[in-house]
Coordinates of C-alpha atoms in Angstrom, one line a residue:
Chain A
X1 CA 42.6 134.1 -17.2
X2 CA 40.0 131.5 -16.3
X3 CA 38.2 130.8 -13.1
X4 CA 39.4 128.0 -10.9
X5 CA 37.1 126.9 -8.2
X6 CA 33.3 127.3 -7.8
X7 CA 32.2 130.8 -6.9
X8 CA 28.7 132.0 -6.2
X9 CA 27.8 135.2 -7.9
X10 CA 25.8 136.4 -10.9
X11 CA 27.4 139.7 -12.0
X12 CA 25.6 142.9 -11.4
X13 CA 24.2 143.3 -14.9
X14 CA 22.3 140.0 -14.8
X15 CA 21.1 140.8 -11.3
X16 CA 19.8 144.2 -12.2
X17 CA 18.1 142.7 -15.3
X18 CA 16.5 140.0 -13.2
X19 CA 15.3 142.5 -10.5
X20 CA 13.9 145.0 -13.1
X21 CA 12.2 142.1 -15.0
X22 CA 10.7 140.8 -11.8
X23 CA 9.3 144.1 -10.7
X24 CA 8.0 144.8 -14.2
X25 CA 6.1 141.5 -14.2
X26 CA 4.8 142.1 -10.7
X27 CA 3.5 145.5 -11.7
X28 CA 1.8 144.1 -14.8
X29 CA 0.3 141.3 -12.7
X30 CA -1.0 143.9 -10.2
X31 CA -2.4 146.0 -13.0
X32 CA -4.2 142.8 -14.3
X33 CA -2.5 143.1 -17.7
X34 CA -1.2 139.6 -17.1
X35 CA -4.2 137.5 -16.1
X36 CA -4.0 134.4 -13.8
X37 CA -4.0 132.1 -16.9
X38 CA -0.9 133.7 -18.4
X39 CA 0.6 133.8 -14.9
X40 CA 0.3 130.1 -14.8
X41 CA 1.8 129.7 -18.2
X42 CA 4.7 131.9 -17.0
X43 CA 5.2 129.6 -14.1
X44 CA 5.2 126.6 -16.4
X45 CA 7.8 128.3 -18.6
X46 CA 10.0 128.9 -15.6
X47 CA 9.6 125.3 -14.4
X48 CA 10.4 124.0 -17.9
X49 CA 13.4 126.2 -18.0
X50 CA 14.7 124.8 -14.7
X51 CA 14.2 121.2 -15.8
X52 CA 15.8 122.0 -19.2
X53 CA 18.8 123.7 -17.6
X54 CA 19.4 120.4 -15.8
X55 CA 19.2 118.4 -19.0
X56 CA 21.5 120.9 -20.7
X57 CA 24.0 120.3 -17.9
X58 CA 23.7 116.5 -18.5
X59 CA 23.6 116.5 -22.2
X60 CA 24.8 119.9 -23.4
X61 CA 27.8 120.3 -21.2
X62 CA 28.7 116.8 -20.1
X63 CA 27.6 115.1 -23.3
X64 CA 25.6 112.3 -21.6
X65 CA 22.5 111.7 -23.7
X66 CA 19.6 111.1 -21.4
X67 CA 16.1 110.2 -22.5
X68 CA 14.8 109.7 -18.9
X69 CA 14.8 113.2 -17.7
X70 CA 11.0 113.2 -17.0
X71 CA 11.5 110.3 -14.6
X72 CA 13.6 112.5 -12.3
X73 CA 11.1 115.3 -12.8
X74 CA 8.4 112.9 -11.6
X75 CA 10.5 111.7 -8.6
X76 CA 10.9 115.3 -7.5
X77 CA 7.2 116.0 -8.0
X78 CA 5.9 113.0 -6.1
X79 CA 8.5 113.3 -3.4
X80 CA 7.7 117.0 -2.7
X81 CA 3.9 116.4 -3.0
X82 CA 4.0 113.5 -0.5
X83 CA 5.9 115.7 1.9
X84 CA 3.6 118.7 1.7
X85 CA 0.5 116.4 1.9
X86 CA 1.8 114.8 5.0
X87 CA 3.1 117.8 6.8
X88 CA 0.6 120.3 5.5
X89 CA 1.2 123.0 2.9
X90 CA 2.9 126.2 3.9
X91 CA 6.0 128.2 2.9
X92 CA 8.3 126.1 5.1
X93 CA 7.1 122.7 4.0
X94 CA 7.2 124.0 0.4
X95 CA 10.9 124.8 0.8
X96 CA 11.5 121.5 2.4
X97 CA 9.6 119.9 -0.4
X98 CA 11.8 121.4 -3.0
X99 CA 14.8 120.3 -1.1
X100 CA 13.4 116.8 -0.8
X101 CA 12.5 116.7 -4.5
X102 CA 16.1 117.7 -5.4
X103 CA 17.7 115.2 -2.9
X104 CA 15.5 112.3 -4.0
X105 CA 16.1 112.9 -7.7
X106 CA 19.8 113.3 -7.0
X107 CA 20.0 110.1 -5.0
X108 CA 18.2 108.1 -7.6
X109 CA 20.3 109.7 -10.3
X110 CA 23.5 108.7 -8.4
X111 CA 22.3 105.1 -7.9
X112 CA 21.3 104.7 -11.5
X113 CA 24.0 106.8 -12.9
X114 CA 27.0 105.0 -11.5
X115 CA 26.3 101.8 -13.4
X116 CA 24.7 103.2 -16.6
X117 CA 27.0 106.2 -17.2
X118 CA 29.6 103.7 -18.4
X119 CA 27.5 103.3 -21.5
X120 CA 28.1 105.5 -24.5
X121 CA 25.9 107.7 -26.7
X122 CA 22.9 105.7 -28.0
X123 CA 23.3 102.9 -25.6
X124 CA 23.1 105.4 -22.8
X125 CA 20.1 106.9 -24.5
X126 CA 18.3 103.6 -24.6
X127 CA 19.2 102.7 -21.0
X128 CA 17.9 106.0 -19.7
X129 CA 14.8 105.6 -21.9
X130 CA 14.3 102.2 -20.3
X131 CA 14.7 103.7 -16.8
X132 CA 12.1 106.4 -17.7
X133 CA 9.6 103.7 -18.7
X134 CA 10.3 101.7 -15.6
X135 CA 9.7 104.7 -13.4
X136 CA 6.4 105.4 -15.2
X137 CA 5.3 101.9 -14.6
X138 CA 6.2 102.3 -10.9
X139 CA 4.3 105.6 -10.7
X140 CA 1.3 103.8 -12.3
X141 CA 1.5 101.1 -9.6
X142 CA 2.5 103.4 -6.8
X143 CA -0.8 103.2 -5.0
X144 CA 0.0 99.6 -4.0
X145 CA 2.7 101.0 -1.6
X146 CA 1.7 104.6 -1.0
X147 CA -2.1 104.9 -1.4
X148 CA -1.7 108.7 -1.3
X149 CA 0.1 108.7 -4.6
X150 CA -3.0 107.4 -6.4
X151 CA -1.3 105.3 -9.0
X152 CA -2.6 105.6 -12.5
X153 CA -5.6 107.6 -11.4
X154 CA -3.3 110.4 -10.3
X155 CA -2.5 112.1 -7.1
X156 CA -4.8 114.8 -5.8
X157 CA -5.1 117.0 -2.7
X158 CA -1.7 118.7 -3.2
X159 CA -1.6 122.3 -1.9
X160 CA -1.5 125.0 -4.6
X161 CA 1.6 126.8 -3.3
X162 CA 3.7 127.6 -6.4
X163 CA 3.3 131.1 -7.6
X164 CA 5.3 133.3 -9.9
X165 CA 7.6 134.5 -7.2
X166 CA 8.6 131.0 -6.2
X167 CA 9.3 130.0 -9.7
X168 CA 11.3 133.2 -10.4
X169 CA 13.4 133.0 -7.3
X170 CA 14.2 129.3 -7.8
X171 CA 14.9 129.7 -11.5
X172 CA 17.2 132.6 -10.7
X173 CA 19.1 130.5 -8.2
X174 CA 19.2 127.6 -10.8
X175 CA 20.8 129.9 -13.4
X176 CA 23.2 131.3 -10.9
X177 CA 24.4 127.8 -9.8
X178 CA 24.7 126.5 -13.3
X179 CA 26.5 129.6 -14.6
X180 CA 29.1 129.4 -11.9
X181 CA 29.4 125.7 -12.3
X182 CA 30.1 125.7 -16.0
X183 CA 32.4 128.7 -15.9
X184 CA 34.7 127.0 -13.5
X185 CA 37.4 124.3 -13.5
X186 CA 34.5 121.8 -12.9
X187 CA 32.7 123.1 -15.9
X188 CA 35.8 122.8 -18.1
X189 CA 36.2 119.3 -16.9
X190 CA 32.6 118.5 -17.8
X191 CA 33.1 120.0 -21.3
X192 CA 36.2 118.1 -21.8
X193 CA 34.3 114.9 -21.1
X194 CA 31.8 115.9 -23.7
X195 CA 34.4 116.7 -26.3
X196 CA 36.5 113.6 -26.0
X197 CA 36.3 111.2 -23.1
X198 CA 39.5 109.4 -23.9
X199 CA 41.5 112.6 -24.3
X200 CA 40.0 114.0 -21.0
X201 CA 41.0 110.8 -19.2
X202 CA 44.5 111.1 -20.8
X203 CA 45.0 114.5 -19.3
X204 CA 44.1 113.3 -15.9
X205 CA 40.4 114.1 -15.6
X206 CA 38.4 111.6 -13.6
X207 CA 35.7 111.1 -16.2
X208 CA 33.5 108.8 -14.1
X209 CA 33.4 111.4 -11.3
X210 CA 32.6 114.3 -13.6
X211 CA 30.0 112.3 -15.6
X212 CA 28.3 111.3 -12.4
X213 CA 28.5 114.8 -11.0
X214 CA 27.0 116.4 -14.1
X215 CA 24.2 113.7 -14.2
X216 CA 23.3 114.0 -10.5
X217 CA 23.2 117.8 -10.5
X218 CA 21.2 117.9 -13.8
X219 CA 18.7 115.4 -12.4
X220 CA 18.4 117.4 -9.1
X221 CA 17.4 120.4 -11.3
X222 CA 14.6 118.1 -12.7
X223 CA 13.7 117.2 -9.1
X224 CA 13.4 120.9 -8.2
X225 CA 11.3 121.6 -11.3
X226 CA 9.1 118.6 -10.5
X227 CA 8.5 119.9 -6.9
X228 CA 7.4 123.3 -8.3
X229 CA 5.2 121.6 -10.9
X230 CA 3.4 119.5 -8.3
X231 CA 2.3 122.5 -6.4
X232 CA 1.4 124.5 -9.5
X233 CA -1.5 122.3 -10.8
X234 CA -2.1 120.5 -7.5
X235 CA -2.5 117.3 -9.4
X236 CA 0.0 114.7 -10.6
X237 CA -0.6 112.0 -13.1
X238 CA 2.0 109.4 -14.2
X239 CA 1.2 110.3 -17.9
X240 CA 2.8 113.6 -17.3
X241 CA 6.2 112.0 -16.7
X242 CA 6.4 109.6 -19.6
X243 CA 8.8 109.3 -22.5
X244 CA 7.2 112.2 -24.4
X245 CA 7.8 114.6 -21.5
X246 CA 11.5 113.7 -21.7
X247 CA 11.5 114.5 -25.3
X248 CA 9.7 117.8 -24.6
X249 CA 12.6 119.0 -22.4
X250 CA 15.2 117.6 -24.8
X251 CA 13.5 119.7 -27.6
X252 CA 13.9 122.9 -25.5
X253 CA 17.6 122.1 -24.9
X254 CA 18.2 121.3 -28.5
X255 CA 16.4 124.3 -29.9
X256 CA 18.1 126.7 -27.5
X257 CA 21.5 125.2 -28.2
X258 CA 23.5 122.6 -26.4
X259 CA 25.8 124.1 -23.9
X260 CA 24.1 127.4 -23.6
X261 CA 22.2 128.7 -20.6
X262 CA 20.9 131.7 -22.5
X263 CA 19.6 129.4 -25.2
X264 CA 17.8 127.1 -22.8
X265 CA 16.1 130.1 -21.1
X266 CA 15.0 131.6 -24.3
X267 CA 13.8 128.3 -25.8
X268 CA 12.0 127.3 -22.6
X269 CA 10.1 130.6 -22.4
X270 CA 9.6 130.9 -26.1
X271 CA 8.5 127.4 -26.6
X272 CA 6.0 127.3 -23.7
X273 CA 4.4 130.6 -24.8
X274 CA 4.4 129.5 -28.5
X275 CA 2.5 126.3 -27.7
X276 CA 0.1 128.1 -25.4
X277 CA -0.2 131.0 -27.9
X278 CA -1.1 128.6 -30.7
X279 CA -3.7 127.1 -28.4
X280 CA -5.3 130.5 -28.0
X281 CA -4.7 131.7 -31.6
X282 CA -5.7 128.6 -33.5
X283 CA -9.3 127.7 -34.1
X284 CA -10.4 124.5 -32.3
X285 CA -10.5 122.5 -35.5
X286 CA -6.8 122.7 -36.1
X287 CA -5.7 122.4 -32.5
X288 CA -4.3 118.9 -33.2
X289 CA -1.9 120.4 -35.7
X290 CA 0.1 121.8 -32.8
X291 CA 1.3 118.3 -32.1
X292 CA 2.4 117.9 -35.8
X293 CA 4.2 121.2 -35.9
X294 CA 6.2 120.4 -32.9
X295 CA 8.2 117.4 -34.1
X296 CA 8.6 119.1 -37.5
X297 CA 10.3 122.0 -35.7
X298 CA 12.6 119.5 -34.1
X299 CA 13.5 117.8 -37.4
X300 CA 14.0 121.1 -39.2
X301 CA 16.2 122.4 -36.4
X302 CA 18.4 119.3 -36.6
X303 CA 18.7 119.5 -40.4
X304 CA 19.2 123.3 -40.7
X305 CA 20.7 124.5 -37.4
X306 CA 21.9 121.5 -35.4
X307 CA 23.6 123.9 -32.9
X308 CA 20.3 125.4 -31.8
X309 CA 19.6 129.1 -31.6
X310 CA 22.6 130.0 -29.5
X311 CA 25.0 127.3 -30.6
X312 CA 27.1 127.3 -27.5
X313 CA 27.2 131.1 -27.0
X314 CA 25.8 133.1 -24.1
X315 CA 24.3 136.5 -23.5
X316 CA 27.2 138.5 -22.3
X317 CA 25.6 139.4 -19.0
X318 CA 25.6 135.8 -18.1
X319 CA 29.3 135.4 -18.6
X320 CA 31.8 136.1 -15.9
X321 CA 34.0 139.1 -16.6
X322 CA 37.0 136.9 -17.4
X323 CA 35.2 135.3 -20.2
X324 CA 33.9 138.4 -22.0
X325 CA 35.7 139.3 -25.2
X326 CA 38.2 142.1 -24.7
X327 CA 37.6 145.1 -26.8
Chain B
X1 CA 2.0 72.5 -17.2
X2 CA -0.6 73.0 -19.9
X3 CA -1.0 76.6 -18.7
X4 CA 2.8 77.0 -19.0
X5 CA 2.8 75.6 -22.6
X6 CA -0.3 77.7 -23.5
X7 CA 1.5 80.8 -22.3
X8 CA 4.6 79.7 -24.1
X9 CA 2.7 79.6 -27.4
X10 CA 1.1 83.0 -26.7
X11 CA 4.6 84.3 -25.9
X12 CA 6.0 82.9 -29.1
X13 CA 3.3 84.5 -31.1
X14 CA 4.2 87.9 -29.6
X15 CA 7.9 87.2 -30.0
X16 CA 7.6 86.4 -33.7
X17 CA 5.8 89.7 -34.3
X18 CA 8.5 91.5 -32.3
X19 CA 11.1 89.6 -34.4
X20 CA 9.8 91.1 -37.6
X21 CA 10.1 94.6 -36.2
X22 CA 13.4 93.9 -34.5
X23 CA 15.0 92.8 -37.8
X24 CA 14.4 96.2 -39.3
X25 CA 16.0 97.9 -36.3
X26 CA 19.0 95.7 -36.3
X27 CA 19.6 95.9 -40.0
X28 CA 19.4 99.7 -40.0
X29 CA 21.6 99.9 -37.0
X30 CA 24.1 97.5 -38.5
X31 CA 24.4 99.6 -41.6
X32 CA 24.1 103.3 -40.5
X33 CA 24.5 103.0 -36.7
X34 CA 21.2 104.8 -36.2
X35 CA 18.4 103.8 -33.8
X36 CA 15.5 104.4 -36.2
X37 CA 12.9 105.4 -33.7
X38 CA 10.4 105.9 -36.6
X39 CA 10.5 102.1 -37.2
X40 CA 7.7 101.4 -34.7
X41 CA 5.5 103.9 -36.6
X42 CA 6.3 102.2 -39.9
X43 CA 5.0 99.1 -38.2
X44 CA 1.8 101.0 -37.3
X45 CA 1.4 102.2 -40.9
X46 CA 1.8 98.6 -42.1
X47 CA -1.1 97.6 -39.8
X48 CA -3.2 100.4 -41.2
X49 CA -2.3 99.6 -44.8
X50 CA -3.4 96.0 -44.2
X51 CA -6.6 97.3 -42.6
X52 CA -7.4 99.4 -45.6
X53 CA -6.5 96.6 -48.0
X54 CA -8.8 94.2 -46.3
X55 CA -11.6 96.3 -45.0
X56 CA -11.9 99.0 -47.7
X57 CA -10.5 97.5 -50.8
X58 CA -11.6 93.9 -50.0
X59 CA -8.3 92.3 -51.0
X60 CA -7.5 88.8 -49.8
X61 CA -5.2 88.4 -46.8
X62 CA -2.0 87.4 -48.6
X63 CA -2.4 90.4 -50.9
X64 CA -3.0 92.7 -47.9
X65 CA 0.4 91.6 -46.5
X66 CA 2.1 92.3 -49.8
X67 CA 0.4 95.8 -49.9
X68 CA 1.6 96.6 -46.4
X69 CA 5.1 95.4 -47.2
X70 CA 5.4 97.4 -50.4
X71 CA 3.9 100.5 -48.8
X72 CA 6.1 100.3 -45.8
X73 CA 9.2 99.7 -47.9
X74 CA 8.4 102.9 -49.9
X75 CA 7.8 104.8 -46.7
X76 CA 11.0 103.6 -45.1
X77 CA 13.1 104.6 -48.1
X78 CA 11.4 108.0 -48.2
X79 CA 12.1 108.7 -44.6
X80 CA 15.7 107.7 -45.0
X81 CA 16.1 109.9 -48.1
X82 CA 14.6 113.1 -46.6
X83 CA 15.4 112.9 -42.9
X84 CA 18.5 110.7 -42.3
X85 CA 20.6 111.0 -45.5
X86 CA 21.4 114.7 -45.0
X87 CA 22.7 113.9 -41.5
X88 CA 24.9 110.9 -42.4
X89 CA 28.1 112.8 -41.5
X90 CA 26.5 114.7 -38.6
X91 CA 27.0 113.6 -35.0
X92 CA 25.1 110.4 -34.3
X93 CA 22.9 112.2 -31.6
X94 CA 21.6 114.6 -34.2
X95 CA 20.4 111.7 -36.3
X96 CA 18.9 110.1 -33.2
X97 CA 17.0 113.3 -32.3
X98 CA 15.8 113.5 -35.9
X99 CA 14.6 109.9 -35.8
X100 CA 12.6 110.8 -32.7
X101 CA 11.2 113.8 -34.5
X102 CA 10.2 111.7 -37.5
X103 CA 8.5 109.2 -35.1
X104 CA 6.5 111.9 -33.3
X105 CA 5.6 113.4 -36.6
X106 CA 4.2 110.2 -38.0
X107 CA 2.3 109.5 -34.8
X108 CA 0.7 112.9 -34.4
X109 CA 0.1 113.3 -38.1
X110 CA -1.8 110.0 -38.5
X111 CA -3.6 110.9 -35.3
X112 CA -5.3 113.8 -37.1
X113 CA -8.9 113.3 -37.9
X114 CA -8.5 113.5 -41.7
X115 CA -5.9 110.8 -41.5
X116 CA -6.5 107.7 -39.4
X117 CA -7.9 109.6 -36.4
X118 CA -7.3 108.8 -32.8
X119 CA -10.1 106.3 -32.3
X120 CA -9.0 102.7 -32.2
X121 CA -10.4 100.5 -35.0
X122 CA -11.3 96.9 -35.0
X123 CA -9.1 94.9 -37.3
X124 CA -10.9 92.8 -40.0
X125 CA -10.6 89.0 -39.5
X126 CA -9.8 87.5 -42.9
X127 CA -11.1 84.1 -41.8
X128 CA -13.0 82.6 -39.0
X129 CA -11.0 81.7 -35.9
X130 CA -10.5 78.0 -35.4
X131 CA -8.6 76.5 -32.5
X132 CA -7.0 73.2 -32.5
X133 CA -6.6 71.2 -29.3
X134 CA -3.2 69.6 -28.8
X135 CA -3.6 67.7 -25.5
X136 CA -5.0 70.6 -23.5
X137 CA -3.0 73.3 -25.2
X138 CA -4.9 75.1 -27.8
X139 CA -3.4 76.8 -30.8
X140 CA -5.5 78.9 -33.2
X141 CA -5.2 79.2 -36.9
X142 CA -4.2 82.8 -36.4
X143 CA -1.2 81.8 -34.3
X144 CA -0.3 79.2 -37.0
X145 CA -0.5 81.9 -39.6
X146 CA 1.7 84.3 -37.5
X147 CA 4.3 81.6 -37.0
X148 CA 4.3 80.5 -40.7
X149 CA 4.4 84.0 -42.2
X150 CA 7.1 85.2 -39.9
X151 CA 9.3 82.1 -40.2
X152 CA 8.9 82.2 -44.0
X153 CA 9.9 85.9 -44.1
X154 CA 12.9 85.3 -41.8
X155 CA 14.1 82.4 -43.8
X156 CA 13.7 84.5 -47.0
X157 CA 15.7 87.3 -45.4
X158 CA 18.5 85.0 -44.2
X159 CA 18.8 83.6 -47.7
X160 CA 18.7 87.0 -49.3
X161 CA 21.4 88.4 -47.0
X162 CA 23.7 85.4 -47.2
X163 CA 23.1 84.2 -50.8
X164 CA 22.4 87.1 -53.1
X165 CA 24.7 89.7 -54.6
X166 CA 22.7 92.6 -53.0
X167 CA 22.8 90.8 -49.7
X168 CA 26.6 90.5 -49.9
X169 CA 26.9 94.2 -50.8
X170 CA 24.7 95.0 -47.7
X171 CA 27.0 93.0 -45.5
X172 CA 30.0 94.7 -47.0
X173 CA 28.5 98.2 -46.4
X174 CA 27.7 97.3 -42.8
X175 CA 31.3 96.1 -42.2
X176 CA 33.1 99.1 -43.7
X177 CA 31.4 101.7 -45.8
X178 CA 34.5 103.2 -47.4
X179 CA 36.0 99.9 -48.3
X180 CA 32.7 98.8 -49.8
X181 CA 32.6 102.0 -51.8
X182 CA 36.1 101.3 -53.1
X183 CA 34.9 97.8 -54.2
X184 CA 32.3 99.4 -56.4
X185 CA 29.3 99.0 -54.1
X186 CA 26.8 101.8 -54.3
X187 CA 26.5 102.6 -50.6
X188 CA 23.5 104.9 -50.9
X189 CA 21.5 102.3 -52.8
X190 CA 22.4 99.6 -50.2
X191 CA 21.3 101.8 -47.4
X192 CA 18.0 102.5 -49.1
X193 CA 17.6 98.7 -49.8
X194 CA 18.2 98.0 -46.1
X195 CA 15.7 100.6 -45.0
X196 CA 13.2 99.2 -47.6
X197 CA 13.6 95.6 -46.5
X198 CA 13.5 96.4 -42.8
X199 CA 10.4 98.5 -43.2
X200 CA 8.7 95.8 -45.4
X201 CA 9.2 93.3 -42.6
X202 CA 7.8 95.8 -40.1
X203 CA 4.8 96.2 -42.4
X204 CA 4.2 92.5 -42.5
X205 CA 4.6 92.5 -38.7
X206 CA 1.9 95.2 -38.5
X207 CA -0.6 93.1 -40.4
X208 CA 0.2 90.0 -38.3
X209 CA -0.1 92.1 -35.1
X210 CA -3.5 93.4 -36.4
X211 CA -5.0 90.0 -36.9
X212 CA -3.5 88.6 -33.7
X213 CA -4.4 91.5 -31.4
X214 CA -7.4 92.9 -33.4
X215 CA -7.4 96.6 -32.5
X216 CA -5.3 99.3 -34.1
X217 CA -4.7 103.0 -33.4
X218 CA -2.0 105.5 -34.5
X219 CA 0.0 105.2 -31.3
X220 CA 0.1 101.4 -31.3
X221 CA 3.6 101.4 -32.7
X222 CA 5.4 103.0 -29.8
X223 CA 5.6 100.2 -27.3
X224 CA 6.1 97.3 -29.7
X225 CA 8.7 99.4 -31.5
X226 CA 10.6 100.1 -28.3
X227 CA 10.4 96.5 -27.2
X228 CA 11.5 95.2 -30.6
X229 CA 14.5 97.6 -30.2
X230 CA 15.2 96.1 -26.8
X231 CA 15.0 92.7 -28.4
X232 CA 17.5 93.7 -31.0
X233 CA 19.9 95.0 -28.3
X234 CA 19.3 91.8 -26.3
X235 CA 20.3 89.6 -29.2
X236 CA 23.2 91.8 -30.2
X237 CA 22.4 94.8 -32.3
X238 CA 23.4 94.5 -36.0
X239 CA 23.2 90.7 -35.9
X240 CA 20.2 89.2 -37.7
X241 CA 19.9 85.9 -35.9
X242 CA 20.4 87.8 -32.6
X243 CA 17.3 90.0 -33.3
X244 CA 15.2 86.9 -33.8
X245 CA 16.5 85.2 -30.7
X246 CA 16.1 88.4 -28.6
X247 CA 12.6 89.0 -29.9
X248 CA 11.4 85.5 -29.0
X249 CA 12.9 85.8 -25.5
X250 CA 11.2 89.2 -25.1
X251 CA 7.8 88.0 -26.2
X252 CA 8.0 84.9 -24.0
X253 CA 9.2 86.9 -20.9
X254 CA 6.6 89.5 -21.4
X255 CA 3.8 87.0 -21.7
X256 CA 5.0 85.0 -18.7
X257 CA 5.2 88.2 -16.6
X258 CA 1.6 89.0 -17.5
X259 CA 0.5 85.5 -16.8
X260 CA 2.4 84.8 -13.6
X261 CA 3.2 88.2 -12.0
X262 CA 1.1 91.2 -13.1
X263 CA 0.3 92.5 -16.5
X264 CA 0.9 96.1 -15.3
X265 CA 4.5 95.3 -14.6
X266 CA 5.3 93.7 -18.0
X267 CA 6.8 96.9 -19.5
X268 CA 9.0 97.4 -16.4
X269 CA 10.3 93.8 -16.7
X270 CA 11.0 94.2 -20.4
X271 CA 13.1 97.4 -19.9
X272 CA 14.6 96.0 -16.7
X273 CA 16.0 93.2 -18.9
X274 CA 17.3 95.8 -21.3
X275 CA 19.3 97.7 -18.6
X276 CA 20.7 94.5 -17.2
X277 CA 21.8 93.3 -20.6
X278 CA 23.4 96.6 -21.3
X279 CA 25.3 96.6 -18.1
X280 CA 26.4 93.0 -18.1
X281 CA 26.9 92.3 -21.8
X282 CA 26.4 95.5 -23.9
X283 CA 27.0 93.7 -27.1
X284 CA 24.1 91.4 -26.6
X285 CA 23.7 87.6 -26.4
X286 CA 25.2 86.8 -29.7
X287 CA 27.4 89.9 -30.1
X288 CA 31.2 89.8 -30.2
X289 CA 32.8 92.3 -27.8
X290 CA 34.9 94.8 -29.5
X291 CA 37.7 96.7 -27.7
X292 CA 37.5 100.4 -28.0
X293 CA 39.6 102.0 -30.8
X294 CA 41.7 104.9 -29.8

């Protein structure tokens, strides 16, 4: 039996795991086993995971290849930062900022998605890539319209509001929404579009609607992640939202496995800590090699294990009961 | 009016360099349906090979172009063999991601200090610059060289593709791989030849870019590479004259945007054109529209 509509739950096993994990990390932080530096890296891992979950929805589940994910990340970041700088930074404006980041990214995704989602595979890739570069140019020149955004010099004076609790709660919510979305009739429609657009249309699925839906929701995830990112480092620079950033997120999705929430989570956390770990472990003279290792990993993964670590499977605690294998 | 003509000449200079890169994109796409993201980096390697040939080995300029072309051809074939060939029957997106990985690898590897290093280098000028005045519009000997070399190469390529046996085999493979194979064409060799020729043209483009805009660094290939790809799409990807036309349009539009609007917006305009073209006429200016096969 499969699920029909969209429900909002997470299953008690996943919830218990999340709560226990959260308490454990809080205790370790309180005992100073995890110092502020690694806390920040943990936050970054969570933010990367949220953004990558969005791209996984766009590409992994719906099959729409996007190379412009960082642009939506940037839209969310700048939108939220403008809001908290104008209204002052506190918990409420932060919540509002996350909401604004999501809505802005979603609106732009809707406006750009309607025309360009007609394109297929590599044409879509190149159109989204173009959109990403255009957005970067706009961020670079943003100070002409909003002097607060600082243009190419970067935006400063953002309140430092993001902490581990924020990231954890938002990420948990993101996992919950995505998990319920993909294990529902909507999710099956999205996957059918990925598998064969023509066949999906032939069985009566409104492919335009579902492609747009997947794209808009995925980009809203990027907007939320951007909003958290803006308040983590309290500084935004257009260079953080360029083409390479889009590839970064894509890499996480591909390594984790297309169409796998578990894979994206594991890859986002593993990858962020691996890069930072190498920064700490490697001597200064070979630091640059990190940037060489990283595309190599990407190529080797594509050649050896194109499905990624999880290859479309999930941890069983993330699956709704109906989807678990019967003994 | 003179300002307009002057900018037109500058734009054509940029456009011809783009054309040399765009040809490689379009030929490779035509034959294996792959956006070879690493092509812009092959162009960068070409510029560096020309740099070493002239600055370190003191070779004359024409020899430097040949060195860059041969080196890039070898690099292009090598990349195809190790990274793309194993993925020929994989989903196209896997190959695309691999291409991006190869591109990033080349950029970051050459950025290392024991390779080229991240610092920009001044390109050697093989001869003194002389400008000729044509009724208010000036044209330099460098621009003349860029025009001559690129036109010569493009004519040579057209003749090669349309008149020789290998060229005919290449066209056959790009039309239908399986049929070509049945006719006794060695498909793998033809794909390698295509990568080789495309990369050689990019190598020549790199050297011309180096003497025209005399500063090179390992990340210099990213933007020209992307814009050349846009040019190839603009002209109709897979179509050789289309790539030349698209590249010249791109170069001129970009230069005019810098001259009349704002140089910071020129990338936005270039990619804005791309999105418009994709939406209005996805097969490009010279492309034939194909109905979708079910």
